[in-house]
């Protein structure tokens, strides 16, 4: 029972901020007459125990809970201390020098302990604010987007301010280059470089302005589309909870998957590295292929769940769009889309996710070869693999985008995956400008939404500062 | 300001709750933006399908989108290729089945 006793199976620290020893489990109840002591300390009676406690070698039992290998007191330390002091007086010892955990600062009150203790004690608030308030902000944001005119003003302000920023930047760089040319402190080449940079920014500004002119009215259309999407989500708020179902599905899959992986991992031969002396597992080719197969299973299943979520949302939203009387939509639409998904479109989701899973597996193999090449110092192989990896990354992004649109086609028309993929491709090609405009506006809107949701953490601050007045200066710092 | 106390006399600093809260809010915001992004793309595809399949008086577009259709129809007139009638023909039965 000590901090250094490695032969003991228990690695639990009894840390009441006063002493640190290893014990098998945290005391479940307060007991002022039983003591936990460091090695080589024995108490002949209760008075002895209190004397050793004041010396910092013992601690009486306090009801506590095991949090990540540390015992945290359940009740108030002051109350327990008062009770212990009474017992000590009854045994002829005056208990002094045992202070409350937060003030003692002795062994055990390290940064990690404080950190975990805070998280444990505040977990309700953390979950409430992290999930609850963030979701609330999301819905408020949806509502805010639908206020007439607001989104149009925001989007055009962003677009025009970017244009002004680019033009002003180009002008400033240009004037800077002409001052540099004349002031005698900078060489001609420096002034030239600055001039070329200003030309480059000017070209960017010109391309950007051309893009805005070409997109023109389509941006207004994109704004109305975003508004309609906000309306649809507002009508079916249950859609927000699809990730919860996905996570549950993933956990159900992960349990057997993890067991299989552990079995394969334990099939390796253990050998001792002759240089470092550390133990390493070596695997034969069969186990390596088994690992690869498990990796593929993981990719396919996780992508399948993502695809199911996307299909479900596409089904619900398209059903909402093609309903004349929008009042009929709501939770029933979500139920209908879930049922349709499970009855008709699981194959589409499986096919689409298979494509992504194959790409991801190839990427995993490439990164494995990359690591091998780095170890063996084969530069050519390393570069080739790097280029291949980059290509596969691009392919993955494109396929994800195409898949998304194929699922939407499936949701609208009920096509099979291949046909939906082909149709989605030609649809995107036909309406490339609209898609560009919608993507641009959607990116702005989603970015604003993300920032506002993450900032919702700020609402936690008043609660925190209320509970500990010393943090008020920090609060001001964070707010500023 | 806040009329109720919080059961956390042992709070050591504001960093730990803030960091964890931020991580949770981060994941919620990522998931929400995935869903919202999917909704936006679906509405776009529905809108295009709507425009390609139905004559103006039978369209499902409402409000701002309705005016957007007539505006972009003018803008698109020269730019985009005319819709293939074949696609409309084989798209319609499926659409009716869905409704």
Coordinates of C-alpha atoms in Angstrom, one line a residue, chain A residues 141-142 145-146 151 155 219-232 437-438 441-443 445-446, chain B residues 36 39-40 43-44 65:
Chain A
X141 CA -29.8 31.2 -35.6
X142 CA -32.2 29.5 -38.0
X145 CA -31.8 33.8 -40.8
X146 CA -35.5 33.8 -41.7
X151 CA -29.6 37.4 -44.6
X155 CA -24.4 38.2 -47.4
X219 CA -26.6 35.0 -55.1
X220 CA -30.1 36.4 -54.3
X221 CA -31.5 33.0 -55.3
X222 CA -28.9 31.3 -53.1
X223 CA -30.1 33.5 -50.2
X224 CA -33.7 32.4 -50.7
X225 CA -32.6 28.8 -50.9
X226 CA -30.7 29.1 -47.5
X227 CA -33.8 30.8 -46.1
X228 CA -36.0 27.9 -47.3
X229 CA -33.6 25.4 -45.8
X230 CA -33.8 27.3 -42.5
X231 CA -37.6 27.2 -42.8
X232 CA -37.6 23.4 -43.5
X437 CA -23.4 30.7 -55.7
X438 CA -25.2 28.4 -53.3
X441 CA -23.5 31.7 -49.6
X442 CA -23.8 28.4 -47.7
X443 CA -20.2 28.6 -46.6
X445 CA -23.8 31.1 -43.4
X446 CA -22.5 27.9 -42.0
Chain B
X36 CA -27.9 22.5 -42.4
X39 CA -30.6 20.8 -46.1
X40 CA -29.4 23.6 -48.3
X43 CA -33.4 22.5 -51.3
X44 CA -31.2 23.5 -54.2
X65 CA -37.8 31.3 -54.3

